[in-house]
PDB file of C-alpha atoms in Angstrom:
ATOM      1  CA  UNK A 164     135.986 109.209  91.387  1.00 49.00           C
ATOM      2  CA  UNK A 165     135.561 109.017  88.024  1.00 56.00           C
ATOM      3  CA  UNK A 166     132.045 107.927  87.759  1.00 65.00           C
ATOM      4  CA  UNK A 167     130.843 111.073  90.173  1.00 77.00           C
ATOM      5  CA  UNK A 168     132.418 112.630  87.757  1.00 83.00           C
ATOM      6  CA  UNK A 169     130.968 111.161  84.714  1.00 87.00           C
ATOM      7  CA  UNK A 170     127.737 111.102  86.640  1.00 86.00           C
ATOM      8  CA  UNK A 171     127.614 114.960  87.607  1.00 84.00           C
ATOM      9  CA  UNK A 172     128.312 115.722  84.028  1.00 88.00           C
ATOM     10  CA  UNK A 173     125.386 113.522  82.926  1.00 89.00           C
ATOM     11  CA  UNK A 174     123.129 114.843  85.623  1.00 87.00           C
ATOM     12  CA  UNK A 175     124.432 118.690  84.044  1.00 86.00           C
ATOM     13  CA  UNK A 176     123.071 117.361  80.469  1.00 90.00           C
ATOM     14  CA  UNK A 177     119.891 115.942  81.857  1.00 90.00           C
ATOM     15  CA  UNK A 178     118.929 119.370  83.433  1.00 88.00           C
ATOM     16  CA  UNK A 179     119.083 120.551  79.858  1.00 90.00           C
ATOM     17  CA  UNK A 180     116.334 117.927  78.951  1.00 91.00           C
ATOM     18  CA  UNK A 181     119.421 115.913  76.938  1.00 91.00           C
ATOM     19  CA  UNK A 182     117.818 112.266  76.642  1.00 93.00           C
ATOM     20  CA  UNK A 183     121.121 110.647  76.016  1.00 94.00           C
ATOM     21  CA  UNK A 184     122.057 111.594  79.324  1.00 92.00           C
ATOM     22  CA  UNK A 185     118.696 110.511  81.276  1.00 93.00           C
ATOM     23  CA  UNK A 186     119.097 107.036  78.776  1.00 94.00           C
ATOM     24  CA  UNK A 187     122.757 106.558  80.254  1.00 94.00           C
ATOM     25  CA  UNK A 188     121.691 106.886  83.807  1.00 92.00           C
ATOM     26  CA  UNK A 189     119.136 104.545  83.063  1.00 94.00           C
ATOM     27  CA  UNK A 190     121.490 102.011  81.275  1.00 94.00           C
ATOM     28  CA  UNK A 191     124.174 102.139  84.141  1.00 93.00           C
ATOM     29  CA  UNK A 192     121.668 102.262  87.136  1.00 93.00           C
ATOM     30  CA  UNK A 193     118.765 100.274  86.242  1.00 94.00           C
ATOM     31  CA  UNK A 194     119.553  96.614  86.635  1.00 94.00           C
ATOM     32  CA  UNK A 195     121.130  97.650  90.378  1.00 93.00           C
ATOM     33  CA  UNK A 196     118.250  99.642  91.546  1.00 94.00           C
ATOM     34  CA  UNK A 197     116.195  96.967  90.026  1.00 94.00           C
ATOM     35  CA  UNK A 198     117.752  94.402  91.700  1.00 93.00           C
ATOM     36  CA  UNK A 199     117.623  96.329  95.268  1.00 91.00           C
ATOM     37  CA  UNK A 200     113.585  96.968  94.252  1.00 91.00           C
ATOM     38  CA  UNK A 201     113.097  93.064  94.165  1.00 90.00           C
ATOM     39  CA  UNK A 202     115.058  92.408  97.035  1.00 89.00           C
ATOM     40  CA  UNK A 203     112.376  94.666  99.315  1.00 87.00           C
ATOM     41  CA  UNK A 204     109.349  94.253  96.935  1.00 86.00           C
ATOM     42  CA  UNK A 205     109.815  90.301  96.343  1.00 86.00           C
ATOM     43  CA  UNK A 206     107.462  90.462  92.952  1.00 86.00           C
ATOM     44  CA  UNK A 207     108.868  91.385  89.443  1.00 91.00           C
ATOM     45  CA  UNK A 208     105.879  93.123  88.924  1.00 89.00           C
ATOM     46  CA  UNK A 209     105.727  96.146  91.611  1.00 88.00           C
ATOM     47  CA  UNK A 210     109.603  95.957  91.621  1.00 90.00           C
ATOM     48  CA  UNK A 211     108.928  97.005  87.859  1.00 92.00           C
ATOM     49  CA  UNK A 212     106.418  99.769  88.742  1.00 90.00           C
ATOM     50  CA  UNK A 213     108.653 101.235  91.663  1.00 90.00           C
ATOM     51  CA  UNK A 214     111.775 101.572  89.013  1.00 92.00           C
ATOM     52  CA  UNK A 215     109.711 102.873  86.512  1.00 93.00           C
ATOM     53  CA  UNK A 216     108.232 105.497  89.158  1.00 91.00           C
ATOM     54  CA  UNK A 217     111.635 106.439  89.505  1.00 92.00           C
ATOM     55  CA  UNK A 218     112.402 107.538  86.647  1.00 93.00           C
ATOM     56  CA  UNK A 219     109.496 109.170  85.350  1.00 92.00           C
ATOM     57  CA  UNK A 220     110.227 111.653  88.702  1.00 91.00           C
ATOM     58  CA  UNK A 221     114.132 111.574  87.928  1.00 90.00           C
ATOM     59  CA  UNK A 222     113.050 112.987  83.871  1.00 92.00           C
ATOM     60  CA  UNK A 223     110.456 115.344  84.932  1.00 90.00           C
ATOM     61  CA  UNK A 224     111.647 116.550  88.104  1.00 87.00           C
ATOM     62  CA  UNK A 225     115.261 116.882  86.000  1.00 85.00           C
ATOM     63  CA  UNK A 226     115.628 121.205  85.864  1.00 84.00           C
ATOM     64  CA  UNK A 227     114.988 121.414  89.801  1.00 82.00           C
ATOM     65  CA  UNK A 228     117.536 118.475  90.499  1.00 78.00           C
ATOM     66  CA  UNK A 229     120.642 119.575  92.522  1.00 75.00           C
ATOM     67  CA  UNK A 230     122.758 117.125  93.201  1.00 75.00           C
ATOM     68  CA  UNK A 231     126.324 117.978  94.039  1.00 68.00           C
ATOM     69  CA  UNK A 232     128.298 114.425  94.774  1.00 75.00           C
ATOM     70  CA  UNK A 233     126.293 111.361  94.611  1.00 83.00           C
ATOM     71  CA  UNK A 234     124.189 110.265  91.617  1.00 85.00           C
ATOM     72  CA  UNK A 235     124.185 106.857  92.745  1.00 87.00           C
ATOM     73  CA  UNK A 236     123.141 107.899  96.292  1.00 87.00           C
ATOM     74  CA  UNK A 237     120.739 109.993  95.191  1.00 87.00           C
ATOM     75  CA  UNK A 238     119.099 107.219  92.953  1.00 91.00           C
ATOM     76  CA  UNK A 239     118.670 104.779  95.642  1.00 91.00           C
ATOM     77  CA  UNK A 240     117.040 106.951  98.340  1.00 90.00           C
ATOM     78  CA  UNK A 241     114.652 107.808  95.321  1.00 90.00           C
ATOM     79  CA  UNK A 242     113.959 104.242  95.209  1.00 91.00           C
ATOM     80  CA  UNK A 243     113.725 103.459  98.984  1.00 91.00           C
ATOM     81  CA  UNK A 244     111.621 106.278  99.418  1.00 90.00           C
ATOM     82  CA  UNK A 245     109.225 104.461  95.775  1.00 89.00           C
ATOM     83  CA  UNK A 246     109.358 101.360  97.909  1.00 88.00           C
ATOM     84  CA  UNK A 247     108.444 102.156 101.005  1.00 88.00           C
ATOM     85  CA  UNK A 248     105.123 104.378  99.238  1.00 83.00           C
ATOM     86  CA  UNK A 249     104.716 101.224  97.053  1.00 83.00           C
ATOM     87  CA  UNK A 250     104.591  99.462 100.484  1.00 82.00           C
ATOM     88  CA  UNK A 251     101.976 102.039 102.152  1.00 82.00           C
ATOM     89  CA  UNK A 252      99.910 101.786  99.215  1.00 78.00           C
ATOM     90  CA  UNK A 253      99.291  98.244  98.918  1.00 75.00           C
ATOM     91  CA  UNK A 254      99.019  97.823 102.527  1.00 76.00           C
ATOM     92  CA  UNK A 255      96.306 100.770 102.668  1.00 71.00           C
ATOM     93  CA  UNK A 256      94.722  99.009  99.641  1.00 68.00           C
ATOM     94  CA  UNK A 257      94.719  95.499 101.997  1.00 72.00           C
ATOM     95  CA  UNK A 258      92.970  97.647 104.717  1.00 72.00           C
ATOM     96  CA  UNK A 259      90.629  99.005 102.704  1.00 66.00           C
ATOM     97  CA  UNK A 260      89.694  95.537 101.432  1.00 70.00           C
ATOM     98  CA  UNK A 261      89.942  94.203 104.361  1.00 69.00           C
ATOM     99  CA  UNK A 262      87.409  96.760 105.850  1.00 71.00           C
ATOM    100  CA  UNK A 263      85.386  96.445 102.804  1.00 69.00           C
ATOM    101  CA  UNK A 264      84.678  92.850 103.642  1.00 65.00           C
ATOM    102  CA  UNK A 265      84.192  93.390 107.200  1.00 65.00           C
ATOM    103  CA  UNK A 266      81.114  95.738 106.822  1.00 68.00           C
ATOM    104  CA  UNK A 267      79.587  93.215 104.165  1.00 55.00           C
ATOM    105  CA  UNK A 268      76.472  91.870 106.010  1.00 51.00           C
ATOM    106  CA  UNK A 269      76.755  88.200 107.135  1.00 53.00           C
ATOM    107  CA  UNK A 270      73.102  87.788 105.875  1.00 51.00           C
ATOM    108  CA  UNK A 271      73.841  88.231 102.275  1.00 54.00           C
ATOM    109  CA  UNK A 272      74.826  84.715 101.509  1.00 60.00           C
ATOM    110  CA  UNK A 273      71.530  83.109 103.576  1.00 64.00           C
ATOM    111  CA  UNK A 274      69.501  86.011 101.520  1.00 59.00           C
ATOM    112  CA  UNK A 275      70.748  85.210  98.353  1.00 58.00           C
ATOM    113  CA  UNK A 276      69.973  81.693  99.244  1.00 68.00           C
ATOM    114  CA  UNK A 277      66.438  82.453 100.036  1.00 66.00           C
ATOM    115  CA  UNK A 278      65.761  84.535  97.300  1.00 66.00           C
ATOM    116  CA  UNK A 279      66.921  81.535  94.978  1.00 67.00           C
ATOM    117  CA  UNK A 280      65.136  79.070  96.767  1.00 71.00           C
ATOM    118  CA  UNK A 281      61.641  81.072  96.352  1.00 73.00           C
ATOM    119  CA  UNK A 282      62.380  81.412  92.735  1.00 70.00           C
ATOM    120  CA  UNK A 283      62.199  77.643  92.452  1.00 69.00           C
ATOM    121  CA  UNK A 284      59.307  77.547  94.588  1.00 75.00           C
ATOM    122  CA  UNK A 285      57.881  79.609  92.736  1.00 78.00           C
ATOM    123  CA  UNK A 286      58.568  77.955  89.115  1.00 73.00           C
ATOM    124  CA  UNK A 287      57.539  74.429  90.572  1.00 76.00           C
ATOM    125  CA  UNK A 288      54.497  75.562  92.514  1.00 81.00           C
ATOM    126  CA  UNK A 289      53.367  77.245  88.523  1.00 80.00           C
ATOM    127  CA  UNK A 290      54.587  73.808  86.616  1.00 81.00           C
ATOM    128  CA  UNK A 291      52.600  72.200  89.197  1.00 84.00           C
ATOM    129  CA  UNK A 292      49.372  74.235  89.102  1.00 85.00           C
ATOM    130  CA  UNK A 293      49.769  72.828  85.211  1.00 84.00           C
ATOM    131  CA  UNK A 294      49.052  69.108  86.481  1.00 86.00           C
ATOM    132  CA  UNK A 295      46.085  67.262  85.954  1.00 89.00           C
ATOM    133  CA  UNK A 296      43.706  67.163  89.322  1.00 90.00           C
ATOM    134  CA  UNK A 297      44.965  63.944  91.167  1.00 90.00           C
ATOM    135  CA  UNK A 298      48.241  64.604  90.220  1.00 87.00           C
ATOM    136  CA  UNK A 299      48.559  67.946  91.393  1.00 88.00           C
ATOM    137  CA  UNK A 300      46.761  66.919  94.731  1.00 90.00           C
ATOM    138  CA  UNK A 301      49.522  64.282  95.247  1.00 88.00           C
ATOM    139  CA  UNK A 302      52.705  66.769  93.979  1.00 87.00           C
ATOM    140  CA  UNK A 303      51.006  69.003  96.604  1.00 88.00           C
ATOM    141  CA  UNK A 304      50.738  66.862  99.826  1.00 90.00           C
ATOM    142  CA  UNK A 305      54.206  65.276  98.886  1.00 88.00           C
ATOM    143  CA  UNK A 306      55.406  68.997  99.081  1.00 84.00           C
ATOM    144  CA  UNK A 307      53.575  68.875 102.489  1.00 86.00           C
ATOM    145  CA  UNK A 308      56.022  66.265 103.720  1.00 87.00           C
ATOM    146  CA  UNK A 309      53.054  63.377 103.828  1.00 89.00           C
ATOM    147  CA  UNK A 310      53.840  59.792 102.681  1.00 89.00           C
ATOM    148  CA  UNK A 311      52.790  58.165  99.790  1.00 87.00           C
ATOM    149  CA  UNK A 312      50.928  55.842 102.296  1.00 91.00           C
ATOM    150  CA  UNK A 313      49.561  59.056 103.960  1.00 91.00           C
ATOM    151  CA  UNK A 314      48.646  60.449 100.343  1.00 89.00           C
ATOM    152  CA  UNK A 315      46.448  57.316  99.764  1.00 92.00           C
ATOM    153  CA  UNK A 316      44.769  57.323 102.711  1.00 93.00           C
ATOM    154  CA  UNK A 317      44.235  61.282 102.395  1.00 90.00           C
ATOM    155  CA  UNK A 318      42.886  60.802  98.706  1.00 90.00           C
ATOM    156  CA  UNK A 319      40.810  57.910  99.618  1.00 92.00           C
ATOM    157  CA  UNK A 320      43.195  56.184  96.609  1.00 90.00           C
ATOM    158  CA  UNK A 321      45.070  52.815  96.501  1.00 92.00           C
ATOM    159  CA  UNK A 322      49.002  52.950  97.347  1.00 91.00           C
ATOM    160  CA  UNK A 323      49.293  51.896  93.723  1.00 93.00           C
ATOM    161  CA  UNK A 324      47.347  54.388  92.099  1.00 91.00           C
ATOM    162  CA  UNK A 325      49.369  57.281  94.490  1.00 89.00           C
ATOM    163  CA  UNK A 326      52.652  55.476  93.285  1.00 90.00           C
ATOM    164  CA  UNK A 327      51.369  55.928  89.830  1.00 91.00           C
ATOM    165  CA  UNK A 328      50.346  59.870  89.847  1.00 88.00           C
ATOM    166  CA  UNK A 329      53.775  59.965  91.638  1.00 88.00           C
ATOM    167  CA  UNK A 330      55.799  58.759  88.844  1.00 88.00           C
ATOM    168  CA  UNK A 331      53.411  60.803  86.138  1.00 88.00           C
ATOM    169  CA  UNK A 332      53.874  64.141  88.257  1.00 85.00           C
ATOM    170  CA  UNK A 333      57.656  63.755  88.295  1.00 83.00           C
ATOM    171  CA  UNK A 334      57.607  62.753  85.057  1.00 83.00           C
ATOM    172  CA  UNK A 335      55.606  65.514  83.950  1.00 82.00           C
ATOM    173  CA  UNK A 336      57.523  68.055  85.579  1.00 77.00           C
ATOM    174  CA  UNK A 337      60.822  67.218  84.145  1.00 78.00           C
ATOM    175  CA  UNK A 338      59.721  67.731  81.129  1.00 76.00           C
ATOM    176  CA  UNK A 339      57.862  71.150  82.411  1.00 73.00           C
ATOM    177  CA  UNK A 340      60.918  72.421  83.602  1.00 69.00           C
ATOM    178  CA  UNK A 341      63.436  70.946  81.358  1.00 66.00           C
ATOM    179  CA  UNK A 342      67.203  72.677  81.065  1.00 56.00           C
ATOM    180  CA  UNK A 343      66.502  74.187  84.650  1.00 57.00           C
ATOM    181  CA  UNK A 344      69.102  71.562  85.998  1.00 51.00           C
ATOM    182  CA  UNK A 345      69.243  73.771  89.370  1.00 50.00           C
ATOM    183  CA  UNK A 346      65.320  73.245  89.799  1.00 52.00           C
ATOM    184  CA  UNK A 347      65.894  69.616  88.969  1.00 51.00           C
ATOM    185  CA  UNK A 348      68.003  69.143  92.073  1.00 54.00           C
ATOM    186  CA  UNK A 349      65.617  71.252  94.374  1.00 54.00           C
ATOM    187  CA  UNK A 350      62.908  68.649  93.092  1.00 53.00           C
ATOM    188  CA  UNK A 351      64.676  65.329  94.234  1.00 53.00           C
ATOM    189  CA  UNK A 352      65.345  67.389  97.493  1.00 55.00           C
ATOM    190  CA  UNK A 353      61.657  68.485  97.763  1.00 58.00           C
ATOM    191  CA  UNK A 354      60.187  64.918  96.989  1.00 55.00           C
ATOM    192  CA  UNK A 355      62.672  62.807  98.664  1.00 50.00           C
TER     193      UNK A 355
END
């Protein structure tokens, strides 16, 4: 009995704007409505936010405040009604992500992919065009998919010599395109 009473005089000195009162209310409430915030919330975090909530509405909503008994009451249907908004809100923000990611197109990933994989056609097919003649007529038919064997007999050349621009195309390209590690990897695909 003697806390409603303590309380209702408290809550008579916070409607006056008194911030001793509104500071003892905190100090004698706080760690229980914190506790009863974790408990629903289960993060320190938004059980945090929701008390904090709480009491920014308890200090300015403080001159229209009529309680008549139950300070204590009072406090904790403040705080079950923070929760349960806390609650709404992140599960509206979940839907809204969730719906978000649902109306992304599947495509993007395989356009992305495209996009990135005619960027290093396009830088190899320009370090390429830098290659002497036979060299860039062997970088071109390996790009084709034909053999080294098929390149020789294409080119009217030995296997040897084809081996040979091989090597000096590769070569020369590395050092074309050197620091594009990315292109570098699409080559070795693209003249396995």
């Amino acid at each position: 009995m003697e806390d409603t009473q303590e309380d209702l005089e408290l809550l008579g000195r916070l409607r006056t704007g008194d911030r001793a009162a509104f500071e003892a209310i905190y100090r004698r409430y706080h760690a229980r409505l914190y506790t009863l915030a974790l408990r629903y919330l289960k993060n320190r975090a938004d059980a945090d936010d929701a008390l904090q909530q709480l009491f920014v509405k308890l200090w300015t909503a403080r001159e229209a405040l009529f309680i008549t008994r139950n300070l204590q009451g009072y406090l904790y249907g403040m705080l079950k009604h923070q929760v349960l908004n806390q609650i709404r809100n992140n599960v509206s923000a979940l839907q809204h992500n969730y719906r978000i990611v649902q109306k992304q197109l599947p495509y993007d990933d395989e356009l992305y992919t495209w996009a990135e994989r005619n960027y290093h056609n396009e830088l190899l097919e320009r370090a390429i065009a830098t290659l002497p003649p036979q060299q860039r007529a062997v970088a071109t038919l390996r790009r084709e998919g034909y053999s080294n064997q098929e390149i020789a007999a294409r080119l009217n050349l030995s296997i040897h010599t084809v081996n040979t621009h091989y090597r000096e195309c590769l070569k020369r390209l590395k050092e074309l395109l050197a620091g594009a590690a990315k292109l570098m990897i699409t080559l070795l695909i693209l003249f396995r």
